C-alpha cells in the first residue's frame, strides 16, 4: 500500500513540474525573454558587417590642459575671480567634457594670457582607436584667431596635423587659405579662415568634419587612405592666438596696439589687459569605436582597457586579424557588401592544411596540403632534372 502511495505522489509531482506555471505563482523572471539578435549576423546566421554605436567619445574623459586659471594662485578676469581651490570659483578642465546644456553651462578657462604663453594645449586621450566624424569646440570666450587640431594614432607618441583655422593661414601655419581638396591631398591638413571671426563674443563654435569635401568620402569602404585618416587614439587642440578686438568708436586705426601702424601685430597688446584668456564650454569628438566592421560594441577588458567585442572569427583590439586556425583567406575589413569573416582551414582546404603565424595576420599556403602536393612534386622533379642535366 505504501508503494502505491509513493507512486501516486511521484506522478502528482511529475505532473506539477510538467504543467505551465501559474501567472500568479513564483515563476522564473527571465522566462519568455529572448536573447536579442546579434547585429553581426542575419536571421539565417550568415555574417554581416556590424559597427558600434555613434557616440561623443570625449564625454566624461579627462582632458590634459597646459593652462588653467586660478592655479597656483587666484586670478581676476573682468569682474570675476577664478580660484582653482574654490569649487564655486574654479574653471577646471573637467568642465570641457561634462554634461553641458543651457541649464548647466560650465567653462574651462585658461590663465590670463598677458602673463603666460599664448599657445594653450588641450589633449584628449580616447583610450582606444576610434573612427571619428567630427571634432567640435564651443567657446565661452571669443573664438581664437588661430587654432590647430592634431591627431595621434599611437596613443600620443607621435602627432599629425589634422586641421588649421586662422585669418592668416600662410603667416601662422605656412598653409594656403582654403586650398582645393583632391584625391592627392585628401589625407592632408588644410587651413581655412572660417570660424575665426571675433563675433559672437560667447557661444561661438568651431567644428571640423573629417570627411567633408574629401573626394573618396562617398566610397569610404574602398578607401584605405580615408580609413586611416579618420582613425584616432588621441586629439590635441592647440589654441595658438587669441582675438584682440580693436577699441570701438575711437577712430580709424585706433586700437589696443596704439596707432595701428602696419608693422605692428594687432594680436599683441602694448599694454596689459584685465581679461585676455581662452574659455571653452564644450569639447566633443564624435565617432565610433574602431572595429573594422567585425563588432557591434566595445567593452572593457580585465585591465579596464576598451576593446572590441569581436565576431566573424576575428580578434585583436580592433578585430584586426583572424583567430588562430581561421586563416584560410587573408583578413579583410568588413564592408556593406561583404562581411569578410575569417574562415577555418577545413572550410576550404584538406585536413592536411596548416595555418602558419595566424596571430600576425599572415597565412602561408601549406607546403604539404594535398591540393598543392602535385605542384610540389613537379617542382622537385624540375630541380633534379636541372641539377642532373
mmCIF file of C-alpha atoms in Angstrom:
data_model
loop_
_atom_site.group_PDB
_atom_site.id
_atom_site.type_symbol
_atom_site.label_atom_id
_atom_site.label_comp_id
_atom_site.label_asym_id
_atom_site.label_seq_id
_atom_site.Cartn_x
_atom_site.Cartn_y
_atom_site.Cartn_z
ATOM 1 C CA UNK A 1 0.000 0.000 0.000
ATOM 2 C CA UNK A 2 2.862 2.379 0.859
ATOM 3 C CA UNK A 3 4.452 1.680 -2.524
ATOM 4 C CA UNK A 4 1.187 2.622 -4.266
ATOM 5 C CA UNK A 5 1.023 5.927 -2.385
ATOM 6 C CA UNK A 6 4.643 6.650 -3.247
ATOM 7 C CA UNK A 7 3.942 6.028 -6.942
ATOM 8 C CA UNK A 8 0.843 8.244 -6.821
ATOM 9 C CA UNK A 9 2.780 11.034 -5.094
ATOM 10 C CA UNK A 10 5.547 10.753 -7.671
ATOM 11 C CA UNK A 11 3.056 11.032 -10.540
ATOM 12 C CA UNK A 12 1.494 14.140 -8.952
ATOM 13 C CA UNK A 13 4.875 15.810 -8.574
ATOM 14 C CA UNK A 14 5.782 14.920 -12.156
ATOM 15 C CA UNK A 15 2.515 16.368 -13.448
ATOM 16 C CA UNK A 16 3.025 19.527 -11.412
ATOM 17 C CA UNK A 17 6.505 20.038 -12.796
ATOM 18 C CA UNK A 18 5.312 19.453 -16.353
ATOM 19 C CA UNK A 19 2.335 21.838 -16.156
ATOM 20 C CA UNK A 20 2.805 25.534 -17.061
ATOM 21 C CA UNK A 21 3.470 27.858 -14.150
ATOM 22 C CA UNK A 22 0.581 29.917 -12.853
ATOM 23 C CA UNK A 23 0.789 33.583 -13.766
ATOM 24 C CA UNK A 24 0.323 34.337 -10.092
ATOM 25 C CA UNK A 25 2.825 31.779 -8.892
ATOM 26 C CA UNK A 26 6.577 32.076 -8.406
ATOM 27 C CA UNK A 27 7.939 31.815 -11.931
ATOM 28 C CA UNK A 28 11.327 32.393 -13.470
ATOM 29 C CA UNK A 29 11.521 36.148 -14.054
ATOM 30 C CA UNK A 30 13.564 35.555 -17.218
ATOM 31 C CA UNK A 31 11.122 33.023 -18.684
ATOM 32 C CA UNK A 32 9.900 34.042 -22.100
ATOM 33 C CA UNK A 33 12.663 36.581 -22.622
ATOM 34 C CA UNK A 34 14.561 36.168 -25.848
ATOM 35 C CA UNK A 35 18.216 36.866 -26.374
ATOM 36 C CA UNK A 36 18.452 39.959 -28.603
ATOM 37 C CA UNK A 37 19.699 39.192 -32.104
ATOM 38 C CA UNK A 38 23.383 39.674 -32.789
ATOM 39 C CA UNK A 39 23.820 42.597 -35.225
ATOM 40 C CA UNK A 40 26.865 40.838 -36.688
ATOM 41 C CA UNK A 41 24.705 38.020 -38.133
ATOM 42 C CA UNK A 42 21.464 37.990 -40.098
ATOM 43 C CA UNK A 43 18.381 35.890 -39.326
ATOM 44 C CA UNK A 44 19.859 32.956 -41.235
ATOM 45 C CA UNK A 45 23.082 33.084 -39.227
ATOM 46 C CA UNK A 46 25.192 34.500 -42.050
ATOM 47 C CA UNK A 47 27.856 37.027 -41.128
ATOM 48 C CA UNK A 48 27.303 40.679 -41.994
ATOM 49 C CA UNK A 49 29.055 43.943 -41.261
ATOM 50 C CA UNK A 50 28.382 45.414 -37.827
ATOM 51 C CA UNK A 51 29.578 48.619 -36.195
ATOM 52 C CA UNK A 52 29.453 50.067 -32.659
ATOM 53 C CA UNK A 53 27.064 52.904 -31.899
ATOM 54 C CA UNK A 54 27.947 56.505 -32.691
ATOM 55 C CA UNK A 55 28.931 58.403 -29.540
ATOM 56 C CA UNK A 56 30.603 61.524 -28.248
ATOM 57 C CA UNK A 57 33.885 59.789 -27.439
ATOM 58 C CA UNK A 58 35.092 62.749 -25.369
ATOM 59 C CA UNK A 59 32.207 62.728 -22.897
ATOM 60 C CA UNK A 60 33.379 62.323 -19.317
ATOM 61 C CA UNK A 61 37.015 61.810 -20.297
ATOM 62 C CA UNK A 62 39.868 63.737 -18.738
ATOM 63 C CA UNK A 63 41.490 66.469 -20.822
ATOM 64 C CA UNK A 64 45.096 67.427 -20.135
ATOM 65 C CA UNK A 65 45.480 71.213 -20.406
ATOM 66 C CA UNK A 66 48.635 73.315 -20.350
ATOM 67 C CA UNK A 67 46.916 76.224 -18.616
ATOM 68 C CA UNK A 68 44.055 76.715 -16.152
ATOM 69 C CA UNK A 69 43.020 79.877 -14.371
ATOM 70 C CA UNK A 70 43.324 80.236 -10.620
ATOM 71 C CA UNK A 71 46.334 77.964 -10.273
ATOM 72 C CA UNK A 72 48.573 78.162 -8.323
ATOM 73 C CA UNK A 73 47.008 81.448 -7.140
ATOM 74 C CA UNK A 74 43.626 83.007 -7.812
ATOM 75 C CA UNK A 75 43.273 85.420 -10.722
ATOM 76 C CA UNK A 76 40.780 88.046 -11.832
ATOM 77 C CA UNK A 77 39.129 88.298 -15.257
ATOM 78 C CA UNK A 78 36.929 91.357 -15.661
ATOM 79 C CA UNK A 79 34.738 91.286 -12.553
ATOM 80 C CA UNK A 80 35.135 87.543 -11.951
ATOM 81 C CA UNK A 81 37.636 85.796 -9.724
ATOM 82 C CA UNK A 82 38.960 82.369 -10.721
ATOM 83 C CA UNK A 83 40.288 80.209 -7.915
ATOM 84 C CA UNK A 84 41.103 76.545 -8.615
ATOM 85 C CA UNK A 85 40.960 75.810 -4.871
ATOM 86 C CA UNK A 86 37.365 77.047 -4.590
ATOM 87 C CA UNK A 87 34.775 74.787 -6.314
ATOM 88 C CA UNK A 88 32.411 77.755 -6.762
ATOM 89 C CA UNK A 89 35.070 79.860 -8.486
ATOM 90 C CA UNK A 90 37.024 77.168 -10.331
ATOM 91 C CA UNK A 91 37.007 76.534 -14.091
ATOM 92 C CA UNK A 92 38.777 73.137 -14.293
ATOM 93 C CA UNK A 93 39.409 71.060 -17.447
ATOM 94 C CA UNK A 94 36.713 68.590 -16.358
ATOM 95 C CA UNK A 95 34.200 71.234 -17.485
ATOM 96 C CA UNK A 96 35.296 70.609 -21.085
ATOM 97 C CA UNK A 97 33.682 67.181 -21.312
ATOM 98 C CA UNK A 98 30.941 67.208 -18.691
ATOM 99 C CA UNK A 99 27.215 67.315 -19.403
ATOM 100 C CA UNK A 100 26.672 70.706 -20.974
ATOM 101 C CA UNK A 101 23.351 72.421 -21.564
ATOM 102 C CA UNK A 102 21.713 75.821 -21.345
ATOM 103 C CA UNK A 103 20.803 74.994 -17.747
ATOM 104 C CA UNK A 104 24.274 73.668 -16.894
ATOM 105 C CA UNK A 105 26.772 75.978 -18.580
ATOM 106 C CA UNK A 106 30.281 75.193 -17.349
ATOM 107 C CA UNK A 107 33.504 76.506 -18.862
ATOM 108 C CA UNK A 108 37.170 75.682 -18.612
ATOM 109 C CA UNK A 109 39.280 78.837 -18.615
ATOM 110 C CA UNK A 110 42.977 79.406 -19.213
ATOM 111 C CA UNK A 111 45.247 81.749 -17.308
ATOM 112 C CA UNK A 112 45.338 85.402 -18.308
ATOM 113 C CA UNK A 113 47.451 85.313 -21.434
ATOM 114 C CA UNK A 114 49.295 88.577 -20.831
ATOM 115 C CA UNK A 115 51.164 86.733 -18.055
ATOM 116 C CA UNK A 116 51.535 83.347 -19.815
ATOM 117 C CA UNK A 117 52.219 81.960 -23.320
ATOM 118 C CA UNK A 118 49.519 82.416 -25.968
ATOM 119 C CA UNK A 119 49.750 78.757 -27.001
ATOM 120 C CA UNK A 120 47.481 76.590 -24.868
ATOM 121 C CA UNK A 121 47.114 72.837 -25.475
ATOM 122 C CA UNK A 122 44.057 70.666 -24.849
ATOM 123 C CA UNK A 123 44.966 66.968 -25.141
ATOM 124 C CA UNK A 124 42.318 64.248 -25.082
ATOM 125 C CA UNK A 125 43.094 60.516 -24.960
ATOM 126 C CA UNK A 126 40.243 58.303 -26.167
ATOM 127 C CA UNK A 127 41.783 55.152 -24.657
ATOM 128 C CA UNK A 128 41.355 53.209 -27.888
ATOM 129 C CA UNK A 129 41.405 53.714 -31.619
ATOM 130 C CA UNK A 130 38.229 55.395 -32.886
ATOM 131 C CA UNK A 131 36.988 56.318 -36.337
ATOM 132 C CA UNK A 132 35.885 59.892 -35.811
ATOM 133 C CA UNK A 133 33.493 62.046 -37.802
ATOM 134 C CA UNK A 134 33.954 65.442 -36.178
ATOM 135 C CA UNK A 135 35.791 67.495 -33.571
ATOM 136 C CA UNK A 136 33.958 70.499 -32.129
ATOM 137 C CA UNK A 137 34.574 73.182 -29.527
ATOM 138 C CA UNK A 138 32.051 75.683 -28.209
ATOM 139 C CA UNK A 139 33.631 78.758 -26.660
ATOM 140 C CA UNK A 140 32.629 80.837 -23.665
ATOM 141 C CA UNK A 141 35.169 83.462 -24.745
ATOM 142 C CA UNK A 142 35.638 84.822 -28.271
ATOM 143 C CA UNK A 143 36.940 82.132 -30.610
ATOM 144 C CA UNK A 144 40.719 82.123 -31.160
ATOM 145 C CA UNK A 145 42.124 83.931 -34.162
ATOM 146 C CA UNK A 146 44.276 80.858 -34.869
ATOM 147 C CA UNK A 147 43.726 77.241 -33.821
ATOM 148 C CA UNK A 148 45.229 73.905 -34.856
ATOM 149 C CA UNK A 149 43.945 70.348 -34.420
ATOM 150 C CA UNK A 150 46.326 67.373 -34.335
ATOM 151 C CA UNK A 151 45.690 63.643 -34.152
ATOM 152 C CA UNK A 152 47.650 60.660 -32.890
ATOM 153 C CA UNK A 153 47.231 57.021 -33.879
ATOM 154 C CA UNK A 154 49.758 55.644 -31.395
ATOM 155 C CA UNK A 155 48.454 56.940 -28.064
ATOM 156 C CA UNK A 156 50.297 60.245 -28.150
ATOM 157 C CA UNK A 157 53.737 59.038 -29.229
ATOM 158 C CA UNK A 158 53.548 60.985 -32.499
ATOM 159 C CA UNK A 159 51.240 63.695 -33.822
ATOM 160 C CA UNK A 160 49.898 64.503 -37.282
ATOM 161 C CA UNK A 161 48.287 67.819 -38.306
ATOM 162 C CA UNK A 162 44.535 67.414 -38.804
ATOM 163 C CA UNK A 163 43.139 70.900 -39.468
ATOM 164 C CA UNK A 164 44.120 74.567 -39.163
ATOM 165 C CA UNK A 165 41.983 77.662 -38.609
ATOM 166 C CA UNK A 166 43.421 81.154 -38.989
ATOM 167 C CA UNK A 167 42.730 84.516 -40.582
ATOM 168 C CA UNK A 168 46.416 84.409 -41.589
ATOM 169 C CA UNK A 169 46.938 80.818 -42.772
ATOM 170 C CA UNK A 170 50.157 81.483 -44.676
ATOM 171 C CA UNK A 171 51.733 83.581 -41.949
ATOM 172 C CA UNK A 172 50.816 81.425 -38.970
ATOM 173 C CA UNK A 173 50.828 77.871 -40.364
ATOM 174 C CA UNK A 174 52.562 78.267 -43.739
ATOM 175 C CA UNK A 175 49.491 76.862 -45.487
ATOM 176 C CA UNK A 176 47.337 78.383 -48.234
ATOM 177 C CA UNK A 177 43.864 79.500 -47.284
ATOM 178 C CA UNK A 178 41.089 77.160 -48.458
ATOM 179 C CA UNK A 179 43.220 75.008 -50.757
ATOM 180 C CA UNK A 180 41.295 72.740 -53.124
ATOM 181 C CA UNK A 181 40.855 69.163 -51.885
ATOM 182 C CA UNK A 182 41.784 66.436 -54.372
ATOM 183 C CA UNK A 183 42.452 62.710 -54.136
ATOM 184 C CA UNK A 184 46.133 63.562 -53.968
ATOM 185 C CA UNK A 185 45.851 65.678 -50.805
ATOM 186 C CA UNK A 186 42.692 64.401 -49.106
ATOM 187 C CA UNK A 187 44.778 62.951 -46.275
ATOM 188 C CA UNK A 188 46.496 66.288 -45.554
ATOM 189 C CA UNK A 189 45.594 69.008 -43.067
ATOM 190 C CA UNK A 190 44.136 72.123 -44.658
ATOM 191 C CA UNK A 191 43.778 75.683 -43.410
ATOM 192 C CA UNK A 192 40.721 77.919 -43.557
ATOM 193 C CA UNK A 193 39.828 81.366 -42.281
ATOM 194 C CA UNK A 194 36.330 80.158 -41.448
ATOM 195 C CA UNK A 195 35.176 80.278 -37.812
ATOM 196 C CA UNK A 196 37.835 82.861 -36.914
ATOM 197 C CA UNK A 197 35.571 85.913 -36.609
ATOM 198 C CA UNK A 198 35.529 87.879 -33.375
ATOM 199 C CA UNK A 199 31.774 87.613 -33.024
ATOM 200 C CA UNK A 200 29.935 86.139 -31.270
ATOM 201 C CA UNK A 201 31.825 87.106 -28.151
ATOM 202 C CA UNK A 202 30.499 83.971 -26.429
ATOM 203 C CA UNK A 203 28.948 80.751 -27.694
ATOM 204 C CA UNK A 204 30.931 80.629 -30.940
ATOM 205 C CA UNK A 205 31.505 77.172 -32.443
ATOM 206 C CA UNK A 206 34.423 75.615 -34.303
ATOM 207 C CA UNK A 207 33.526 72.263 -35.872
ATOM 208 C CA UNK A 208 35.835 70.152 -38.042
ATOM 209 C CA UNK A 209 34.320 67.378 -40.168
ATOM 210 C CA UNK A 210 36.924 64.747 -41.022
ATOM 211 C CA UNK A 211 35.332 63.651 -44.320
ATOM 212 C CA UNK A 212 33.627 66.823 -45.538
ATOM 213 C CA UNK A 213 34.823 67.648 -49.046
ATOM 214 C CA UNK A 214 37.094 64.588 -49.294
ATOM 215 C CA UNK A 215 36.560 63.075 -52.795
ATOM 216 C CA UNK A 216 36.805 59.453 -51.617
ATOM 217 C CA UNK A 217 34.351 60.004 -48.774
ATOM 218 C CA UNK A 218 31.478 58.712 -50.915
ATOM 219 C CA UNK A 219 33.342 55.423 -51.366
ATOM 220 C CA UNK A 220 34.751 55.152 -47.860
ATOM 221 C CA UNK A 221 34.644 51.323 -47.777
ATOM 222 C CA UNK A 222 37.145 51.197 -50.628
ATOM 223 C CA UNK A 223 39.434 53.994 -49.456
ATOM 224 C CA UNK A 224 42.210 52.773 -47.125
ATOM 225 C CA UNK A 225 43.595 56.319 -47.184
ATOM 226 C CA UNK A 226 40.482 57.820 -45.599
ATOM 227 C CA UNK A 227 40.008 54.845 -43.285
ATOM 228 C CA UNK A 228 43.443 55.688 -41.931
ATOM 229 C CA UNK A 229 42.654 59.427 -41.972
ATOM 230 C CA UNK A 230 39.699 59.101 -39.573
ATOM 231 C CA UNK A 231 41.467 56.639 -37.223
ATOM 232 C CA UNK A 232 42.475 58.338 -33.982
ATOM 233 C CA UNK A 233 43.571 57.433 -30.451
ATOM 234 C CA UNK A 234 44.229 60.984 -29.218
ATOM 235 C CA UNK A 235 43.232 64.520 -30.201
ATOM 236 C CA UNK A 236 45.194 67.666 -29.408
ATOM 237 C CA UNK A 237 43.826 71.170 -29.895
ATOM 238 C CA UNK A 238 46.371 74.000 -29.877
ATOM 239 C CA UNK A 239 44.859 77.428 -29.219
ATOM 240 C CA UNK A 240 47.549 79.496 -30.918
ATOM 241 C CA UNK A 241 46.422 83.132 -30.985
ATOM 242 C CA UNK A 242 43.528 84.827 -29.194
ATOM 243 C CA UNK A 243 41.276 87.529 -30.546
ATOM 244 C CA UNK A 244 42.230 91.057 -29.522
ATOM 245 C CA UNK A 245 39.448 93.347 -30.774
ATOM 246 C CA UNK A 246 40.360 96.937 -31.528
ATOM 247 C CA UNK A 247 38.604 99.539 -29.481
ATOM 248 C CA UNK A 248 35.260 100.559 -30.933
ATOM 249 C CA UNK A 249 34.390 104.189 -31.692
ATOM 250 C CA UNK A 250 37.876 105.720 -31.294
ATOM 251 C CA UNK A 251 38.529 106.356 -34.937
ATOM 252 C CA UNK A 252 40.158 104.504 -37.805
ATOM 253 C CA UNK A 253 43.434 102.859 -36.949
ATOM 254 C CA UNK A 254 42.967 103.216 -33.224
ATOM 255 C CA UNK A 255 43.064 100.048 -31.171
ATOM 256 C CA UNK A 256 44.697 98.094 -28.434
ATOM 257 C CA UNK A 257 48.036 98.266 -30.220
ATOM 258 C CA UNK A 258 48.003 102.073 -30.261
ATOM 259 C CA UNK A 259 48.478 103.912 -33.543
ATOM 260 C CA UNK A 260 47.653 100.966 -35.786
ATOM 261 C CA UNK A 261 50.929 101.040 -37.734
ATOM 262 C CA UNK A 262 51.208 98.336 -40.447
ATOM 263 C CA UNK A 263 54.378 96.941 -38.866
ATOM 264 C CA UNK A 264 52.599 96.319 -35.577
ATOM 265 C CA UNK A 265 50.988 92.999 -34.835
ATOM 266 C CA UNK A 266 47.352 93.707 -33.879
ATOM 267 C CA UNK A 267 47.318 90.444 -31.921
ATOM 268 C CA UNK A 268 49.925 91.612 -29.392
ATOM 269 C CA UNK A 269 48.761 94.261 -26.907
ATOM 270 C CA UNK A 270 51.116 97.077 -25.957
ATOM 271 C CA UNK A 271 49.525 97.337 -22.503
ATOM 272 C CA UNK A 272 48.316 94.602 -20.148
ATOM 273 C CA UNK A 273 44.659 93.635 -20.378
ATOM 274 C CA UNK A 274 42.414 92.715 -17.435
ATOM 275 C CA UNK A 275 40.634 89.990 -19.453
ATOM 276 C CA UNK A 276 42.702 88.112 -22.022
ATOM 277 C CA UNK A 277 42.125 84.344 -21.982
ATOM 278 C CA UNK A 278 40.614 81.294 -23.683
ATOM 279 C CA UNK A 279 37.445 79.686 -22.343
ATOM 280 C CA UNK A 280 35.736 76.574 -23.734
ATOM 281 C CA UNK A 281 32.403 75.197 -22.575
ATOM 282 C CA UNK A 282 32.126 72.015 -24.628
ATOM 283 C CA UNK A 283 34.708 69.757 -26.309
ATOM 284 C CA UNK A 284 33.257 66.921 -28.389
ATOM 285 C CA UNK A 285 34.694 64.153 -30.563
ATOM 286 C CA UNK A 286 32.004 62.281 -32.466
ATOM 287 C CA UNK A 287 32.767 58.807 -33.757
ATOM 288 C CA UNK A 288 32.662 55.050 -33.345
ATOM 289 C CA UNK A 289 34.939 52.582 -31.654
ATOM 290 C CA UNK A 290 37.114 51.207 -34.491
ATOM 291 C CA UNK A 291 36.381 47.501 -35.019
ATOM 292 C CA UNK A 292 36.701 47.229 -38.817
ATOM 293 C CA UNK A 293 33.111 46.064 -39.244
ATOM 294 C CA UNK A 294 33.583 42.940 -37.110
ATOM 295 C CA UNK A 295 31.980 44.048 -33.806
ATOM 296 C CA UNK A 296 28.832 45.844 -32.730
ATOM 297 C CA UNK A 297 30.172 47.103 -29.410
ATOM 298 C CA UNK A 298 33.267 47.804 -27.347
ATOM 299 C CA UNK A 299 33.779 46.515 -23.815
ATOM 300 C CA UNK A 300 36.362 46.944 -21.088
ATOM 301 C CA UNK A 301 38.721 44.022 -20.588
ATOM 302 C CA UNK A 302 40.087 42.747 -17.274
ATOM 303 C CA UNK A 303 42.645 45.562 -17.237
ATOM 304 C CA UNK A 304 39.972 48.195 -17.799
ATOM 305 C CA UNK A 305 41.028 48.876 -21.383
ATOM 306 C CA UNK A 306 38.424 49.414 -24.068
ATOM 307 C CA UNK A 307 38.450 46.626 -26.687
ATOM 308 C CA UNK A 308 36.151 45.430 -29.441
ATOM 309 C CA UNK A 309 33.790 42.521 -28.782
ATOM 310 C CA UNK A 310 34.985 40.785 -31.946
ATOM 311 C CA UNK A 311 32.897 38.433 -34.087
ATOM 312 C CA UNK A 312 33.404 36.766 -37.500
ATOM 313 C CA UNK A 313 36.324 34.698 -36.077
ATOM 314 C CA UNK A 314 38.440 37.843 -35.652
ATOM 315 C CA UNK A 315 40.378 39.125 -32.668
ATOM 316 C CA UNK A 316 42.612 41.968 -31.578
ATOM 317 C CA UNK A 317 41.939 45.450 -30.161
ATOM 318 C CA UNK A 318 40.312 46.480 -33.462
ATOM 319 C CA UNK A 319 39.337 42.959 -34.649
ATOM 320 C CA UNK A 320 42.272 43.442 -36.974
ATOM 321 C CA UNK A 321 43.403 39.854 -37.515
ATOM 322 C CA UNK A 322 41.986 36.345 -37.704
ATOM 323 C CA UNK A 323 41.826 33.910 -34.827
ATOM 324 C CA UNK A 324 44.299 31.006 -34.910
ATOM 325 C CA UNK A 325 43.284 28.297 -37.388
ATOM 326 C CA UNK A 326 40.914 30.711 -39.183
ATOM 327 C CA UNK A 327 43.326 31.942 -41.808
ATOM 328 C CA UNK A 328 42.223 30.215 -44.989
ATOM 329 C CA UNK A 329 41.841 33.629 -46.547
ATOM 330 C CA UNK A 330 43.596 36.873 -45.615
ATOM 331 C CA UNK A 331 41.993 39.117 -43.030
ATOM 332 C CA UNK A 332 39.885 41.886 -44.521
ATOM 333 C CA UNK A 333 37.827 44.746 -43.206
ATOM 334 C CA UNK A 334 34.077 44.155 -43.479
ATOM 335 C CA UNK A 335 32.132 46.233 -45.982
ATOM 336 C CA UNK A 336 28.479 46.905 -46.720
ATOM 337 C CA UNK A 337 28.577 44.164 -49.366
ATOM 338 C CA UNK A 338 30.855 41.584 -47.770
ATOM 339 C CA UNK A 339 31.303 40.596 -44.123
ATOM 340 C CA UNK A 340 34.719 39.086 -44.960
ATOM 341 C CA UNK A 341 34.648 36.780 -41.962
ATOM 342 C CA UNK A 342 37.715 34.688 -41.243
ATOM 343 C CA UNK A 343 37.317 31.019 -42.244
ATOM 344 C CA UNK A 344 38.620 27.796 -40.756
ATOM 345 C CA UNK A 345 41.074 25.802 -42.844
ATOM 346 C CA UNK A 346 38.648 22.872 -43.068
ATOM 347 C CA UNK A 347 36.163 25.069 -44.918
ATOM 348 C CA UNK A 348 38.443 25.343 -47.930
ATOM 349 C CA UNK A 349 41.385 23.011 -47.797
ATOM 350 C CA UNK A 350 42.015 19.405 -46.863
ATOM 351 C CA UNK A 351 42.619 18.068 -43.381
ATOM 352 C CA UNK A 352 46.361 18.398 -44.035
ATOM 353 C CA UNK A 353 46.164 22.210 -44.336
ATOM 354 C CA UNK A 354 48.215 24.136 -41.825
ATOM 355 C CA UNK A 355 47.994 27.836 -40.964
ATOM 356 C CA UNK A 356 51.306 29.490 -40.153
ATOM 357 C CA UNK A 357 51.597 32.564 -37.940
ATOM 358 C CA UNK A 358 47.863 33.278 -37.828
ATOM 359 C CA UNK A 359 48.259 35.650 -34.916
ATOM 360 C CA UNK A 360 50.127 38.085 -37.153
ATOM 361 C CA UNK A 361 47.549 38.108 -39.961
ATOM 362 C CA UNK A 362 49.805 36.065 -42.231
ATOM 363 C CA UNK A 363 48.610 32.791 -43.677
ATOM 364 C CA UNK A 364 51.015 30.772 -45.795
ATOM 365 C CA UNK A 365 49.699 28.122 -48.150
ATOM 366 C CA UNK A 366 50.618 24.811 -46.524
ATOM 367 C CA UNK A 367 53.596 23.076 -48.036
ATOM 368 C CA UNK A 368 52.079 19.604 -47.698
ATOM 369 C CA UNK A 369 48.443 20.440 -48.431
ATOM 370 C CA UNK A 370 47.115 17.704 -50.725
ATOM 371 C CA UNK A 371 45.871 20.289 -53.219
ATOM 372 C CA UNK A 372 49.416 21.626 -53.631
ATOM 373 C CA UNK A 373 51.290 18.324 -53.380
ATOM 374 C CA UNK A 374 51.414 17.699 -57.174
ATOM 375 C CA UNK A 375 52.894 21.150 -57.725
ATOM 376 C CA UNK A 376 55.444 20.461 -55.004
ATOM 377 C CA UNK A 377 56.460 17.151 -56.639
ATOM 378 C CA UNK A 378 56.636 18.827 -60.062
ATOM 379 C CA UNK A 379 58.941 21.493 -58.662
ATOM 380 C CA UNK A 380 61.259 18.902 -57.056
ATOM 381 C CA UNK A 381 61.443 16.894 -60.304
ATOM 382 C CA UNK A 382 62.279 20.022 -62.299
ATOM 383 C CA UNK A 383 65.026 20.907 -59.841
ATOM 384 C CA UNK A 384 66.531 17.395 -60.020
ATOM 385 C CA UNK A 385 66.499 17.407 -63.846
ATOM 386 C CA UNK A 386 68.247 20.769 -63.840
ATOM 387 C CA UNK A 387 70.948 19.557 -61.471
ATOM 388 C CA UNK A 388 71.499 16.294 -63.362
ATOM 389 C CA UNK A 389 71.431 17.929 -66.783
#
